[in-house]
Amino acid sequence: MRITFLGTGDAGGVPRYGCDCPACTRARRVAHFRRRPCTALVEAGDTRILLDAGLTDLTERFPPGSLTAIVLTHFHPDHVQGLFHLRWGIGPTIPAFCPPDTEGCADLYKNHGLLEFRRLAKFEAITIGELTLTPLPLIHSKPTFGYAIEDGLNHRFAYLTDTVGLPPRTEDFLINQRVVELAIDCTYPPGTQPHNHNDLTQALSIIDRIKPKRAYLTHVGHAMDAWLEENGACLPTEVSIARDDWAVQGMD
Amino acid sequence: MRITFLGTGDAGGVPRYGCDCPACTRARRVAHFRRRPCTALVEAGDTRILLDAGLTDLTERFPPGSLTAIVLTHFHPDHVQGLFHLRWGIGPTIPAFCPPDTEGCADLYKNHGLLEFRRLAKFEAITIGELTLTPLPLIHSKPTFGYAIEDGLNHRFAYLTDTVGLPPRTEDFLINQRVVELAIDCTYPPGTQPHNHNDLTQALSIIDRIKPKRAYLTHVGHAMDAWLEENGACLPTEVSIARDDWAVQGMD
């Protein structure tokens, strides 16, 4: 299994429009530090799954036929806005697996175009090509699923965003499954009264309880990036800060 | 008054994802023929008004403080999706004038960030800096306004998209006002059973009744572009096909 973080930012991204904080100033100067909407690509053999669709250049990145499926965590615009254009394409339908959110986002359900939305049920695993995904309820302001993803080679990766904390049953599932790698929402620096998203304290606490071999902090906001610039060296050794366009090979 | 067409495409754009028609193939080869989401910039003196916000790179194009206001025709995603990112910016509020649509689009009203939505009333003119805009009801699948725009120098420009035909009172207003320039929705080639948007026959019929000195066809779909490639030479001389990044000086 190969995981590529295509976007690792929060809804405002880094740099945030009009912001002159150290993290935004640095990101404006050096592209490496920019953060686009939170998105990952998971690949195994010929199977290519896009986790969330907030990048607005999906039609440029993924030629027709190149995605096996899109899997959505939830229907906030920064996670689905790339579909507004893609859906009007011509060609075979693209399955878009999603949580059972009756609203969706804007008119995506009504005018779905070449997307075929398929609602998932919590803890009911599905197989897409060479990968098996189990939808895990998260705690957010819209119905939201994280995903435990396995290939046939005992690689077990969990993608948990957007969330503030974890429901006990989701946490138990991940502990029992002995997840090897974990990507987790870490929008805010410690001590910021988190709202709908983890701060670093919560993210590290979750990592400490699930005990993956490696954890990646994602959905990172500009204030978290500014905090990391000062304090990043003190993170536990098994915890990495995800960056846009960073590919990691799944561990077993 | 200076008008710049920043985007002149329909919701699917040109090239459309996965399409190999002559217009899409040409647009993929030559950037000049691409069409982004329908948007125009109207400027007079220090006043800069963005008509619709479907471009997804608004934060790159317009540094903080560079727009006097955003004026929306309606809340379909291809006309507002650039706001999903921009709204999370830091700095002074940006007025976003709009039709009285109680729904808006996705969570834009709920999480408006630095946008200040101001609902307009039909035929009630407002002044923004050096420009006066009169909202004109159009015929579309969501509450939609076109705008008659005047500067202090007797330049009168009307921007009419998205629409299929025109309500009689809107048409009467434009005839009585003796509009000089007109940009009009022309999504489809003639004879395509238009749905929510004009085809060429309807667009030309509207132009013929309003009789501006110059008319620009915009919100052009790929099938219309393919038709124009074969038949474009037969358009009336006062009618031009708008193109992305094309600036025109208002005539008097």
XYZ file of C-alpha atoms in Angstrom, chain B residues 32-226:
195
model
C -6.581 30.604 -25.458
C -9.622 28.386 -26.085
C -10.125 27.245 -22.492
C -13.137 28.477 -20.596
C -13.163 28.763 -16.827
C -16.258 29.377 -14.631
C -18.224 32.423 -15.744
C -16.846 35.555 -14.053
C -16.212 39.180 -14.956
C -14.348 42.057 -13.364
C -15.837 45.546 -13.747
C -13.614 48.514 -12.944
C -14.119 52.283 -12.906
C -11.528 54.521 -11.250
C -10.642 52.875 -7.945
C -13.773 50.726 -7.920
C -13.285 47.015 -8.657
C -16.282 44.723 -8.630
C -16.054 40.992 -9.176
C -19.163 39.610 -10.860
C -19.452 36.038 -9.547
C -16.871 34.034 -7.708
C -16.566 30.616 -9.356
C -12.840 30.884 -10.057
C -11.039 28.726 -7.529
C -7.906 30.888 -7.384
C -9.507 34.115 -6.159
C -7.079 34.304 -3.218
C -4.158 34.317 -5.670
C -5.731 36.783 -8.095
C -7.018 39.379 -5.671
C -4.768 40.427 -2.776
C -6.582 41.629 0.363
C -8.095 45.069 -0.195
C -8.060 44.842 -3.993
C -11.803 44.221 -4.430
C -14.400 46.857 -3.570
C -17.134 44.215 -3.566
C -18.228 40.871 -4.939
C -21.608 40.809 -6.680
C -23.225 37.423 -7.220
C -25.737 36.488 -9.895
C -26.815 33.341 -8.031
C -25.653 30.559 -5.725
C -24.835 27.676 -8.076
C -21.389 26.232 -7.248
C -19.756 27.306 -10.522
C -20.583 30.921 -9.584
C -19.592 30.883 -5.898
C -17.136 28.027 -5.308
C -14.130 30.372 -5.050
C -15.660 31.757 -1.833
C -15.279 28.456 0.030
C -11.586 29.188 0.487
C -11.535 32.999 0.411
C -14.027 33.335 3.285
C -11.551 31.930 5.827
C -9.163 34.815 5.211
C -8.026 37.348 7.779
C -8.642 41.060 7.341
C -11.410 43.502 6.489
C -14.809 42.133 5.473
C -15.680 41.959 1.777
C -19.273 42.889 0.876
C -20.906 40.128 -1.175
C -24.101 41.405 -2.774
C -26.500 38.676 -3.842
C -30.060 37.843 -4.829
C -32.507 37.009 -2.000
C -31.856 33.260 -2.071
C -32.702 31.830 1.347
C -30.570 28.718 0.730
C -27.341 30.182 -0.573
C -24.836 27.437 -1.359
C -23.637 24.791 1.114
C -22.602 26.480 4.395
C -21.648 29.901 2.978
C -24.271 31.797 4.970
C -23.602 29.858 8.190
C -19.825 30.157 8.008
C -19.452 33.418 6.110
C -16.023 34.295 7.519
C -14.874 37.643 6.149
C -17.724 37.851 3.645
C -20.651 40.082 4.460
C -23.629 38.903 2.416
C -26.064 41.678 1.520
C -29.311 40.704 -0.162
C -30.479 42.872 -3.017
C -34.026 43.580 -4.179
C -35.044 43.462 -7.837
C -34.874 46.783 -9.666
C -33.578 48.586 -6.555
C -30.322 50.176 -7.673
C -27.293 50.318 -5.402
C -24.146 52.376 -5.725
C -20.781 50.720 -5.109
C -17.956 53.227 -5.380
C -18.158 54.796 -8.838
C -20.633 52.275 -10.230
C -24.400 51.946 -9.962
C -25.902 48.480 -10.350
C -29.555 47.609 -10.850
C -30.469 43.966 -10.087
C -32.589 42.476 -12.871
C -34.482 39.192 -12.365
C -33.475 36.421 -14.769
C -35.037 33.020 -15.509
C -33.013 30.184 -14.004
C -33.299 27.226 -11.610
C -32.261 29.320 -8.592
C -33.101 32.969 -7.723
C -30.859 34.830 -10.153
C -30.097 38.462 -10.926
C -28.459 39.986 -13.940
C -27.088 43.493 -13.454
C -27.383 46.749 -15.377
C -24.207 48.659 -14.531
C -23.579 52.367 -15.083
C -20.651 54.635 -14.368
C -20.840 58.432 -14.169
C -19.812 58.756 -17.834
C -22.935 57.320 -19.402
C -21.433 53.870 -19.945
C -24.201 51.320 -19.586
C -23.283 47.651 -19.495
C -25.600 44.725 -18.721
C -24.435 41.330 -17.509
C -27.125 38.673 -17.993
C -26.193 35.193 -16.873
C -27.449 32.590 -16.007
C -30.770 32.770 -17.829
C -33.061 31.164 -20.378
C -34.918 34.025 -22.046
C -35.669 37.185 -20.078
C -38.657 38.238 -17.923
C -40.625 40.981 -19.760
C -39.917 43.618 -17.070
C -36.164 42.951 -17.233
C -36.253 43.231 -21.003
C -38.288 46.466 -20.865
C -35.829 47.937 -18.370
C -32.887 47.246 -20.671
C -34.659 48.601 -23.763
C -35.696 51.799 -21.931
C -32.237 52.222 -20.419
C -30.696 52.001 -23.912
C -27.984 49.650 -22.707
C -24.819 50.078 -24.771
C -23.073 46.775 -24.119
C -24.547 43.437 -23.189
C -23.018 40.168 -22.007
C -25.495 37.317 -22.355
C -25.714 33.621 -21.464
C -25.249 31.565 -24.629
C -24.559 28.072 -23.332
C -25.914 25.972 -26.187
C -25.765 25.912 -30.000
C -29.043 26.515 -31.832
C -31.701 23.849 -31.709
C -30.690 22.026 -28.520
C -33.877 22.329 -26.437
C -32.310 24.771 -23.989
C -32.720 24.053 -20.300
C -32.061 26.826 -17.759
C -29.729 28.554 -20.237
C -30.049 30.248 -23.608
C -29.125 28.624 -26.839
C -27.748 30.845 -29.609
C -31.181 31.429 -31.128
C -32.525 32.822 -27.870
C -29.410 34.871 -27.160
C -29.538 36.479 -30.627
C -33.255 37.116 -30.275
C -32.683 38.937 -26.954
C -29.841 40.968 -28.492
C -32.064 41.847 -31.444
C -34.786 43.182 -29.152
C -32.511 45.122 -26.755
C -30.281 46.426 -29.550
C -27.029 47.188 -27.701
C -24.143 48.640 -29.713
C -22.123 45.546 -28.857
C -23.025 42.148 -27.411
C -20.790 39.453 -25.936
C -21.782 35.812 -25.752
C -20.602 34.207 -22.532
C -21.280 31.124 -20.338
C -20.387 29.154 -23.465
C -20.442 25.341 -23.321
C -18.246 22.974 -25.317
C -20.996 22.069 -27.814
C -21.531 25.762 -28.513
C -17.791 26.190 -29.052
C -17.739 23.228 -31.437
